[in-house]
Short mmCIF file of C-alpha atoms in Angstrom, two decimals:
data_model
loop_
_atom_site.label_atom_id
_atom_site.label_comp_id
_atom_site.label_asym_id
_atom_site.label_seq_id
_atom_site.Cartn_x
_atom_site.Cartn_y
_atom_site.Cartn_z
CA UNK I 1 59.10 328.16 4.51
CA UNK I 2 55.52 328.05 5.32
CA UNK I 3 55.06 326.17 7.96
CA UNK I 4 51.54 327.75 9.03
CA UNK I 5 49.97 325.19 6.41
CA UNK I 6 48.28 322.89 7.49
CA UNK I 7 47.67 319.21 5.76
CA UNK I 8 44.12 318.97 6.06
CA UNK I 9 42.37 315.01 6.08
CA UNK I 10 41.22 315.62 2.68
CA UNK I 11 44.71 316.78 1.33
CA UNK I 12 45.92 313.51 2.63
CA UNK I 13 43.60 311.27 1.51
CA UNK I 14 44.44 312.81 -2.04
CA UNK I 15 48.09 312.35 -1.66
CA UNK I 16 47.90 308.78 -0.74
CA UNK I 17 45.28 308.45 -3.87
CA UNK I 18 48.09 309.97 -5.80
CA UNK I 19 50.35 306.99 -4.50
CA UNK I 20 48.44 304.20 -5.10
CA UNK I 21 44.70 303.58 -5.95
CA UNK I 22 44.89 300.81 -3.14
CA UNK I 23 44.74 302.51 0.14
CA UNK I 24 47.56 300.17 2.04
CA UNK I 25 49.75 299.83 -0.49
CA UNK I 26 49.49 304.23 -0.74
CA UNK I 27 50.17 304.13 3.29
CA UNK I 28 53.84 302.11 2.63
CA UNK I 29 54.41 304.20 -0.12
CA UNK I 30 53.87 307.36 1.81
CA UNK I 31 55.93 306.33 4.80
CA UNK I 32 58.94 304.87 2.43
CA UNK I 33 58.83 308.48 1.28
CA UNK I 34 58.88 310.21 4.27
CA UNK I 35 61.81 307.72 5.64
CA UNK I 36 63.93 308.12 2.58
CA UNK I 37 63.25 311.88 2.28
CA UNK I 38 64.25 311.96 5.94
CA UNK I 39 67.39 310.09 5.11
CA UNK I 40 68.23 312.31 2.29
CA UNK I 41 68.05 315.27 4.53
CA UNK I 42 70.32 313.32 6.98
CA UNK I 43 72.84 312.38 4.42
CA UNK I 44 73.37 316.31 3.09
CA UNK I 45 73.88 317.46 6.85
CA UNK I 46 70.46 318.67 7.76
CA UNK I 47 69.76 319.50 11.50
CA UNK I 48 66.03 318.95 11.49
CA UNK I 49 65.75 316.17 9.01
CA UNK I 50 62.12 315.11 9.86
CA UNK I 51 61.01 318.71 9.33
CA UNK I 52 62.68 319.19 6.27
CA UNK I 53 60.57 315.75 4.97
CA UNK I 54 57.55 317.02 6.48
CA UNK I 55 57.55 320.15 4.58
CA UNK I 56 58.31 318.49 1.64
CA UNK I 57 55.82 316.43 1.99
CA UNK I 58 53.35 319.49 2.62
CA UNK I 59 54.43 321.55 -0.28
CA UNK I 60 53.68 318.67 -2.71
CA UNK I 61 50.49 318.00 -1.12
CA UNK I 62 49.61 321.30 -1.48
CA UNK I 63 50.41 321.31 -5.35
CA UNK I 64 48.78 317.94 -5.63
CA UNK I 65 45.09 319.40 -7.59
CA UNK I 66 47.45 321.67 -10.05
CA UNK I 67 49.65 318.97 -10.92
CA UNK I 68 47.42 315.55 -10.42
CA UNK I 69 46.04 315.97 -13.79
CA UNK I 70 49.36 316.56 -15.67
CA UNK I 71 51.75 315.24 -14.03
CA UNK I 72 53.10 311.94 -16.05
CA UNK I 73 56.11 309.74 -14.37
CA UNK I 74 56.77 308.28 -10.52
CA UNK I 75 55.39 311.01 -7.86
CA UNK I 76 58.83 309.65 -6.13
CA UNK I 77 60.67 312.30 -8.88
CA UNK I 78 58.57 314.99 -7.89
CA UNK I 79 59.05 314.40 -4.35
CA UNK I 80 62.71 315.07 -4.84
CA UNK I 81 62.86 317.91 -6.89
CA UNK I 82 60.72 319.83 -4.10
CA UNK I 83 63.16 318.31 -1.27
CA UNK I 84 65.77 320.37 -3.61
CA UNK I 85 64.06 323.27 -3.05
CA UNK I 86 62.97 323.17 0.45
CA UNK I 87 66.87 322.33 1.22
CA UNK I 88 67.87 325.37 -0.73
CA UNK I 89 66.10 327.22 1.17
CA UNK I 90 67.22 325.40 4.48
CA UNK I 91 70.65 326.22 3.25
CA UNK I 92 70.06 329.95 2.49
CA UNK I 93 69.07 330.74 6.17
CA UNK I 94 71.73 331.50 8.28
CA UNK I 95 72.91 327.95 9.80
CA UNK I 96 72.45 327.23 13.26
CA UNK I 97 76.13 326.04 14.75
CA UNK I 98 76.16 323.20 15.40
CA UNK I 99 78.59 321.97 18.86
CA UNK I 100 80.93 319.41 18.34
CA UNK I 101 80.04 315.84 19.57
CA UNK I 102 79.80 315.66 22.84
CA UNK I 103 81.64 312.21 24.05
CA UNK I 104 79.72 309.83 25.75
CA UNK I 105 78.73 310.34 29.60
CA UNK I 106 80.38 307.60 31.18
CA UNK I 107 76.84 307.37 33.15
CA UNK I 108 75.15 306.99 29.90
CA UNK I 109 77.52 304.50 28.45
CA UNK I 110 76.43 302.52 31.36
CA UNK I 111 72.75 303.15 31.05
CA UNK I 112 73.19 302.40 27.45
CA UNK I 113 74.87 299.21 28.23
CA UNK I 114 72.56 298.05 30.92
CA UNK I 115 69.40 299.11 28.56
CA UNK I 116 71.66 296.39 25.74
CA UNK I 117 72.02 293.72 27.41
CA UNK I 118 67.89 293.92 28.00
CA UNK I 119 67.02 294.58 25.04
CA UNK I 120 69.31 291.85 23.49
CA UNK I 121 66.86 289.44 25.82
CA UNK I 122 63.89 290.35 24.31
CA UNK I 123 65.38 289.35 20.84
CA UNK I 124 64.42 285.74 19.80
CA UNK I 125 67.52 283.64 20.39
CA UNK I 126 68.34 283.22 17.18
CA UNK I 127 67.94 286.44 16.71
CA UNK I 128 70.40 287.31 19.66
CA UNK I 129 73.03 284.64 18.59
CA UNK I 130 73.17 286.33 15.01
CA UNK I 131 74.13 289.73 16.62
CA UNK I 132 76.48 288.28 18.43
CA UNK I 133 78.01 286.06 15.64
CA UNK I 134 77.59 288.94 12.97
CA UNK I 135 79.49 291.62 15.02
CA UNK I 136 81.92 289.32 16.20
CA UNK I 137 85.35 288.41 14.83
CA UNK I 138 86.37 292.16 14.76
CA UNK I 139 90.04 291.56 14.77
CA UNK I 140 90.24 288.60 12.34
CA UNK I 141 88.55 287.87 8.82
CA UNK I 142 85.58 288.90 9.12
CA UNK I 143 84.61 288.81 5.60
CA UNK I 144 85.21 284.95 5.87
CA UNK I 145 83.39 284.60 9.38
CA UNK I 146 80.23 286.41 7.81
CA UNK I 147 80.24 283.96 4.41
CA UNK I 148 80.45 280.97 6.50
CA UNK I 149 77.63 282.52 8.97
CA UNK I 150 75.46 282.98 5.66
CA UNK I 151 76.28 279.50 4.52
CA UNK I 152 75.45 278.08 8.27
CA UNK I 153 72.21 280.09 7.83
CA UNK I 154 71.57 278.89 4.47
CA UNK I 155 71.06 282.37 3.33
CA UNK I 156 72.95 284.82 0.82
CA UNK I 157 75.59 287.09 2.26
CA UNK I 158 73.36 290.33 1.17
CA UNK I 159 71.09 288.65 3.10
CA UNK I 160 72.53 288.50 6.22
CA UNK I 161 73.72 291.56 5.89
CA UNK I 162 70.30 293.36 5.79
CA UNK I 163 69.14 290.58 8.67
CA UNK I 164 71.93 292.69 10.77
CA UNK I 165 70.81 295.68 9.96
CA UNK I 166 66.96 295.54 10.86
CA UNK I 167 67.87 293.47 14.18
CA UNK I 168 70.79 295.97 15.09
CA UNK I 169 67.90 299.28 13.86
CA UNK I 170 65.02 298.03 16.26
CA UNK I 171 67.90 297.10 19.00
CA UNK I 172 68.59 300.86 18.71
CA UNK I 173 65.54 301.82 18.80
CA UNK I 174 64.66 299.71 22.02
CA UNK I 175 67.82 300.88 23.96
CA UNK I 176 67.04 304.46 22.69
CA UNK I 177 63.41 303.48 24.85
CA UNK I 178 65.03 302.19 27.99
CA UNK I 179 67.55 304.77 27.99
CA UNK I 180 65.05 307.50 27.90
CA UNK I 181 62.63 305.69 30.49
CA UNK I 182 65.39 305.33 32.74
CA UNK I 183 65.98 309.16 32.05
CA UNK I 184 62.42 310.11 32.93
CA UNK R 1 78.63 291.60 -8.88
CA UNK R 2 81.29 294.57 -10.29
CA UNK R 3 78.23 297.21 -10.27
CA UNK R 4 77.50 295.99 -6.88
CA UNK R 5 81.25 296.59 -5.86
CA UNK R 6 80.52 300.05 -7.70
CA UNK R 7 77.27 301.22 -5.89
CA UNK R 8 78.99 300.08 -2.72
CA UNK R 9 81.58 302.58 -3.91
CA UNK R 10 79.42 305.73 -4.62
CA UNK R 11 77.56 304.94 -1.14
CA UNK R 12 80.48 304.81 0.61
CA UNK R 13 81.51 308.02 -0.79
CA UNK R 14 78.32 309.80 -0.92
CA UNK R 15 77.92 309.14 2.71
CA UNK R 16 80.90 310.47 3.62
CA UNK R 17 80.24 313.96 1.52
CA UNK R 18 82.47 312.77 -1.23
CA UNK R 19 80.32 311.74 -4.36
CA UNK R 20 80.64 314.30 -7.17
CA UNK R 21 76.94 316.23 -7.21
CA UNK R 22 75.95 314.27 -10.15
CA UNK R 23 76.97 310.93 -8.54
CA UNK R 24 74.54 312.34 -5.42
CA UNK R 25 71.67 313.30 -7.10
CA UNK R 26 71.39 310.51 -9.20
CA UNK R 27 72.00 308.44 -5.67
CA UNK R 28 69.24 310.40 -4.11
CA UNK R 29 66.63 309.86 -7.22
CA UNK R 30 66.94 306.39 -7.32
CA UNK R 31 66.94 305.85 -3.20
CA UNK R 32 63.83 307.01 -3.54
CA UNK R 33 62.25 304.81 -5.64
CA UNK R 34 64.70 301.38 -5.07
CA UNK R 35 63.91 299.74 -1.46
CA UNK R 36 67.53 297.75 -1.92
CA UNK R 37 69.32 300.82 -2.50
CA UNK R 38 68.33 302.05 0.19
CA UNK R 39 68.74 299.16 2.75
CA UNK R 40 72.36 298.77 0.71
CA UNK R 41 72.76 302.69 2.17
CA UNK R 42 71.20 302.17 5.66
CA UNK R 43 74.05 299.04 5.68
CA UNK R 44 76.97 300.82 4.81
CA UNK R 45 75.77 303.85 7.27
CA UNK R 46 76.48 300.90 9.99
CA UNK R 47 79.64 299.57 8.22
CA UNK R 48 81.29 302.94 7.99
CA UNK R 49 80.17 303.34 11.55
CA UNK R 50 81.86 300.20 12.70
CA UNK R 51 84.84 300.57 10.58
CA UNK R 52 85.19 303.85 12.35
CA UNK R 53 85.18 302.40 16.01
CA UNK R 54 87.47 299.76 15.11
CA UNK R 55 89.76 302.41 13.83
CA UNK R 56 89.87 301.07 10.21
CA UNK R 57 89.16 304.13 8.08
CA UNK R 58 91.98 305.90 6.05
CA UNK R 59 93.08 309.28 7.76
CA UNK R 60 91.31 311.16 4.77
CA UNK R 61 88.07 309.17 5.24
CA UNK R 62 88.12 309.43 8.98
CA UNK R 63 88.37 312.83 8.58
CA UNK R 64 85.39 312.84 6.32
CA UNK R 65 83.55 311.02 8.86
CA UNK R 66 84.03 313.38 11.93
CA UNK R 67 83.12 316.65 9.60
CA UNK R 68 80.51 315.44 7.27
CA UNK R 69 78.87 311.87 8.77
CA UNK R 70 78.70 312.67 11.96
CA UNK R 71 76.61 316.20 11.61
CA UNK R 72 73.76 314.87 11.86
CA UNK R 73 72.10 314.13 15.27
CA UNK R 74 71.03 310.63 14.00
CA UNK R 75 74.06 309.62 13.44
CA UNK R 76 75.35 310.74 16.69
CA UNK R 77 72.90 308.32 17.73
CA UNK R 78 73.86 305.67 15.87
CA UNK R 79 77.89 306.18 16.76
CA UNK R 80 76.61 306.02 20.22
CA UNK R 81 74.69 303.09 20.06
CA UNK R 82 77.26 300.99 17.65
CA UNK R 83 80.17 301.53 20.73
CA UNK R 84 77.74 300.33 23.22
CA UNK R 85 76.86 297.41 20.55
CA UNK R 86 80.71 296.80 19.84
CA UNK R 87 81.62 296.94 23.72
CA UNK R 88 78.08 293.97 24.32
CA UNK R 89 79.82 291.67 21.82
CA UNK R 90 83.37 291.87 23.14
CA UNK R 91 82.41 291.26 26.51
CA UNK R 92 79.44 288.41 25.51
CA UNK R 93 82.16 286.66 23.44
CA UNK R 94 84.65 286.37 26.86
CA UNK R 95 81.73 285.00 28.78
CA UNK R 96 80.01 282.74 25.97
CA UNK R 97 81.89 280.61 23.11
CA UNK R 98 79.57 281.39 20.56
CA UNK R 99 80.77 278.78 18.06
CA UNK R 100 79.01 276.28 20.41
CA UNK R 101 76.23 276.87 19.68
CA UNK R 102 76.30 278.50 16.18
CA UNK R 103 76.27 275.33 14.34
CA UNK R 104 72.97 273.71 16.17
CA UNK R 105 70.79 276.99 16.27
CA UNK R 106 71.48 279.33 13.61
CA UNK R 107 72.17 276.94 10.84
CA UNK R 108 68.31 276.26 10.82
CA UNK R 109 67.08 279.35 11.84
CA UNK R 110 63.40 280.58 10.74
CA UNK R 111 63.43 284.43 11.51
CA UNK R 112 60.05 284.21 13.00
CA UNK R 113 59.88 281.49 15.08
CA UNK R 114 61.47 281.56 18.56
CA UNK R 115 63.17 278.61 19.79
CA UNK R 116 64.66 277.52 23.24
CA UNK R 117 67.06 279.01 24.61
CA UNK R 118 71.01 278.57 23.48
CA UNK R 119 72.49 275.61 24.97
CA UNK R 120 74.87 277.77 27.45
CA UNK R 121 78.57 277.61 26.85
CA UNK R 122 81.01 275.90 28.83
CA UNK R 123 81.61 279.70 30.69
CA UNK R 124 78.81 280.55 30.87
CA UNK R 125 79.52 279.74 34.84
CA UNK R 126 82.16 282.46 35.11
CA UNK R 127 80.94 285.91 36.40
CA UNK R 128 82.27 288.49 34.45
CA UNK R 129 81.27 291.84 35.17
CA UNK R 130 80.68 294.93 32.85
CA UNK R 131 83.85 295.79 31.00
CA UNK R 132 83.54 299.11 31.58
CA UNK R 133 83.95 299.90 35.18
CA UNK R 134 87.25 298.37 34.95
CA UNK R 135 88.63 300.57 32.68
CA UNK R 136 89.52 302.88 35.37
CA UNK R 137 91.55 300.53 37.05
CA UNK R 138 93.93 300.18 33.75
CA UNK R 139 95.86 303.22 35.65
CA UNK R 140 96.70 302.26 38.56
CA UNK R 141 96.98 298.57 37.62
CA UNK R 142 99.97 299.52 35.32
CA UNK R 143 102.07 301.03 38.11
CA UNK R 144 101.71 297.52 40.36
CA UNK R 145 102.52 295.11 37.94
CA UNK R 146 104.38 292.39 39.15
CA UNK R 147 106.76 289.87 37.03
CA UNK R 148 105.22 286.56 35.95
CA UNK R 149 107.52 283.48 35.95
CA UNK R 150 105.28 280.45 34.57
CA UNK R 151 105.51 276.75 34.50
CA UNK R 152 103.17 275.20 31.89
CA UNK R 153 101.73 271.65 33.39
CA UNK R 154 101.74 268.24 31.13
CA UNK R 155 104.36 268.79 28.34
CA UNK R 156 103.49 271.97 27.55
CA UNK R 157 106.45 272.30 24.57
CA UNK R 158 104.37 269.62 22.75
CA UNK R 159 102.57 271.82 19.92
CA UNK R 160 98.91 269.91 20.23
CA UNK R 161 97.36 270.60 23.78
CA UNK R 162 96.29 267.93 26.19
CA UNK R 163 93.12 265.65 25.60
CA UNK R 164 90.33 265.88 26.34
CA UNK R 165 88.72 269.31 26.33
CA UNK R 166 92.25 270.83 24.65
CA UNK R 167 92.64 272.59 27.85
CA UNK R 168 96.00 274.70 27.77
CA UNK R 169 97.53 275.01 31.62
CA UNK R 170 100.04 277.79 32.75
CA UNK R 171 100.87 278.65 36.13
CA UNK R 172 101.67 282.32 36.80
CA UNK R 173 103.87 283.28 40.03
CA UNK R 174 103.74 286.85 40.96
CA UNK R 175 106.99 288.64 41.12
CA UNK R 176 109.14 291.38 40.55
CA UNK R 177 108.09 294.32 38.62
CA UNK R 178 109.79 293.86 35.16
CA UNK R 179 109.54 296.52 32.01
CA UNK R 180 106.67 295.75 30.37
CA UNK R 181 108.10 296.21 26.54
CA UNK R 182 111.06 293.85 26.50
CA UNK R 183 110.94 290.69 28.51
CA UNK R 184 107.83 289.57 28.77
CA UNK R 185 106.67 286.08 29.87
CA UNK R 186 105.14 284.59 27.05
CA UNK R 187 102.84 282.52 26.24
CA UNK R 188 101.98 280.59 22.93
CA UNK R 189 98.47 279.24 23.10
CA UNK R 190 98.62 276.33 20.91
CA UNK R 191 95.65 277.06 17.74
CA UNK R 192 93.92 274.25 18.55
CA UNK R 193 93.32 275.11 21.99
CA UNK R 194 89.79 275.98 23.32
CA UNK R 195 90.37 276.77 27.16
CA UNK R 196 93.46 278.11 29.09
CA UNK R 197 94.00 277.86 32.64
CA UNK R 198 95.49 280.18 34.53
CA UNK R 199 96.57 278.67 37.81
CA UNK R 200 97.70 281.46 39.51
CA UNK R 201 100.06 281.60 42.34
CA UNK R 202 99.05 283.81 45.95
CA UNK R 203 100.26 284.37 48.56
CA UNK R 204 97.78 283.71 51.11
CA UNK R 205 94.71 281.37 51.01
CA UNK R 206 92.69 284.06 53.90
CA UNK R 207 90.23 285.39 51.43
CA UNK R 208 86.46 284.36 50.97
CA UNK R 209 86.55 284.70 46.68
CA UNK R 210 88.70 286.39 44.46
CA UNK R 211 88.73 288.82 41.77
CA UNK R 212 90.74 288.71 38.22
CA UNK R 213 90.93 291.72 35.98
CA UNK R 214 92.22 290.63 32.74
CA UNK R 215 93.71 294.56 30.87
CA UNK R 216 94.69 293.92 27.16
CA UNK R 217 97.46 296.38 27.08
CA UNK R 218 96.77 296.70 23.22
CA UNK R 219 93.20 298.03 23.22
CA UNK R 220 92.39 298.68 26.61
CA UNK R 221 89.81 296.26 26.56
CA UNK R 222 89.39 294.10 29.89
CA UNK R 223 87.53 291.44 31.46
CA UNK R 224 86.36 291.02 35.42
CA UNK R 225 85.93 287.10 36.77
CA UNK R 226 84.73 287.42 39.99
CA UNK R 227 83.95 284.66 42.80
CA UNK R 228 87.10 283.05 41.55
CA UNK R 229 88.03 279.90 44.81
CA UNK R 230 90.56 278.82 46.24
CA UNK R 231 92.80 275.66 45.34
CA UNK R 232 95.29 273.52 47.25
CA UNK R 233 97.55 272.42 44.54
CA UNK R 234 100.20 269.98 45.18
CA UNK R 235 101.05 272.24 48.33
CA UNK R 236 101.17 275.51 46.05
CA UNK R 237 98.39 277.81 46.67
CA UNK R 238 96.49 278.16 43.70
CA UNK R 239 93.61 279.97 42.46
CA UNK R 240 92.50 278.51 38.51
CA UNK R 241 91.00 280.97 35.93
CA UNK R 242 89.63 279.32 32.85
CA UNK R 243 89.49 281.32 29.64
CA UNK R 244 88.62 280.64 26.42
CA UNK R 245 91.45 280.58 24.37
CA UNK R 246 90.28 282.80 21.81
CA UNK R 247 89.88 285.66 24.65
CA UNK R 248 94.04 285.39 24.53
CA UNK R 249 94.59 287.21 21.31
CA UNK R 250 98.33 288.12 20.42
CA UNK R 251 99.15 290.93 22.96
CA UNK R 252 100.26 292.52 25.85
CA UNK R 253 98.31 291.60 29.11
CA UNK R 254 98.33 292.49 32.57
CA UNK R 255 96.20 290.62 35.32
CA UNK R 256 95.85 291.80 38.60
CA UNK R 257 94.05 289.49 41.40
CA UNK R 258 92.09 290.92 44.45
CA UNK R 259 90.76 288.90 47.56
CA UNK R 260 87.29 289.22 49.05
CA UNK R 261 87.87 290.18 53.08
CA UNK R 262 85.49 288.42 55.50
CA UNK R 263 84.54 292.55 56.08
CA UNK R 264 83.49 292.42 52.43
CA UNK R 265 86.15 294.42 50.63
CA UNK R 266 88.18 293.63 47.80
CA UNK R 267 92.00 293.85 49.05
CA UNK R 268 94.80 293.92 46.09
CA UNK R 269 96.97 291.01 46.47
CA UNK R 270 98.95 290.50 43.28
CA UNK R 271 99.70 291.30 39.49
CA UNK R 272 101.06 289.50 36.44
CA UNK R 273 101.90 290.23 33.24
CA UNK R 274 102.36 288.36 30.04
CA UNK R 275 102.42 288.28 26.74
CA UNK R 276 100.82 285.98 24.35
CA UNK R 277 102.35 285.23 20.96
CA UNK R 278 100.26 282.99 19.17
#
């Protein structure tokens, strides 16, 4: 891979033109790209998932004046055929081994834990009673539990579901914060 | 709603390495270009994840998880975080009946706007500690575990519990050790029950505060009360430990009690074991 390229201001300001004629609307598109390109990589086993994405992201920049022109259909598709590539040539080089999980530290169990139960204060209260209700119940129906939660909520199931998710995604991400201050 | 049931399907085995290639690529295409797909995958990435600490995959899937899921470093993170997640709801559901408060502040809930605090549960007084220093104490608490004969206060053979407050009273007597698999005390919390009281029996009314460590023999999963007091009881010693009921799932327990020494040390004084068959 060539990774001494570089992706120059101009480069990027013609990618995101390439996107969408509306600058905002080409800076979500570009980072839903990058996410879900980073996600793809994740999904297949990848090691170094951003990089992978960023490269991708590189290569088709760097294509972008030969194909601009001609290139007809979503620039989504043409994103993915180059991820092919660029992980066909990930999987070509001779993989790095990979160790087995490592199990928990207890000591970071506990920093983990501490880090929670502060981050689970900063949540709204709402917020922190839907975590609580959501992953609750872990033993008994919890198909049931969730449908009435939804219905107490006055929202569809699907709905609560992906509530979950995003508060249980930036609680991760705000432990993953405190852990590593508390590392420093 | 069956092409939902289908797509959950193909997720479920694409993330797990199982998807045929053509299943996967046309997965991969459409993730990204369809934001729901893709929040539908980052949900069943936290399913499979939970499913997997709560030991609920198949062997075959499980299997699938370890080799293929679990490669990458993110989702090492994400196993990580979901136990520490799993272990902050079992433990905030023993010190907070959630269904207390479910009804008056989620029901109306706008995402964005933050309202008081919860109305605090009627626990919300009890202490408990983090579950997971007292793991290590499952050990050694298993080789001092005394018998339990119990006495259940105010008609306890009646099926609905006393009013008001549907408090559920047993009194547990340390004694001698007994095999834990065969004949165990037991207790049957009635359903509609919403507190039991342990009034357990000691043997000496010298110490400051004491300690309960409640070990689910099941799961290993346990619960600290500390600053528990003292209480004269019709000339029985007595110290009271108030539960919810719904902590007392159908299981194996074993409780052991420590006193607080005027020096400041926590002195074993007695164990009990039951088992609740509700």
């Amino acid at each position: 891979m060539n990774k001494d390229w570089v992706l120059s201001k101009e480069t990027f300001d013609a990618l995101l033109r390439w996107l969408d004629p509306d600058r905002d609307a080409a800076g979500r598109k570009y980072e839903g790209i990058r996410l879900r390109l980073i996600k793809i990589f994740v999904c297949r086993g990848c090691y170094e998932p951003e990089d992978l994405a960023d490269e991708t992201i590189n290569r088709v920049s760097k294509k972008l004046r030969e194909i601009e022109s001609t290139y007809s259909g979503e620039p989504a598709r043409y994103f993915y055929g180059v991820a092919n590539k660029v992980h066909l040539e990930y999987i070509r080089r001779k993989p790095v081994p990979i160790p087995p999980t490592p199990p928990d530290p207890s000591d970071d169990i506990e920093k983990q834990f501490a880090c929670l139960e502060r981050c689970m204060q900063d949540l709204t209260p709402n917020n922190r009673v839907l975590v609580l209700q959501y992953y609750q119940e872990e033993k008994r129906a919890k198909i049931d539990h969730r449908k009435k939660l939804a219905d107490q909520l006055g929202i569809a199931l699907n709905a609560l579901r992906i509530r979950a998710c995003r508060i249980r995604a930036s609680l991760q991400q705000c432990v993953q914060t405190c852990v590593n201050e508390a590392t420093a | 709603l069956q092409s939902d049931t289908k797509e959950q399907e193909t997720i479920r085995h694409y993330l797990l390495g199982q998807a045929t290639q053509e299943d996967s690529s046309s997965l991969e295409e459409r993730l990204l270009r369809d934001s729901a797909l893709f929040q539908a995958l980052l949900i069943a990435e936290d399913e499979l994840i939970d499913q997997y600490l709560s030991e609920k995959l198949t062997p075959a899937e499980r299997q699938r998880f370890e080799t293929h899921f679990l490669i990458a470093p993110e989702r090492q993170r994400k196993l990580h975080f979901g136990r520490a997640l799993h272990k902050y709801v079992n433990y905030a559901a023993t010190s907070e009946p959630l269904e207390q408060y479910s009804a008056e502040n989620v029901s109306d809930e706008k995402p964005d706007i933050a309202k008081p605090p919860p109305k605090r549960g009627l626990f919300s007084f009890l202490p408990f500690s983090n579950p997971i220093v007292s793991y290590s104490l499952a050990a050694a608490m298993l080789l001092i575990v005394g018998g339990v004969s119990w006495v259940v206060f105010n008609n306890w053979r009646r099926q609905a519990p006393q009013q008001p407050g549907n408090v559920y009273v047993v009194t547990l007597t340390p004694g001698q050790t007994r095999d834990l698999g065969s004949d165990h005390t037991r207790i049957e919390v009635p359903g509609n029950a919403g507190v039991v009281q342990l009034q357990l029996e000691v043997p000496t009314d010298r110490y400051q505060s004491y300690r309960a460590t409640l070990l689910r023999l099941d799961d290993g999963e346990s619960v600290t009360i500390n600053d528990l007091k003292f209480s004269d009881l019709e000339s029985r010693r007595i110290v009271p430990l108030r539960l919810p009921a719904r902590l007392l799932i159908r299981g194996d327990y074993v409780l052991k009690l420590s006193g607080l020494s005027s020096a400041g040390q926590n002195e074993d004084l007695a164990s009990y074991s039951f088992r609740v068959i509700k």
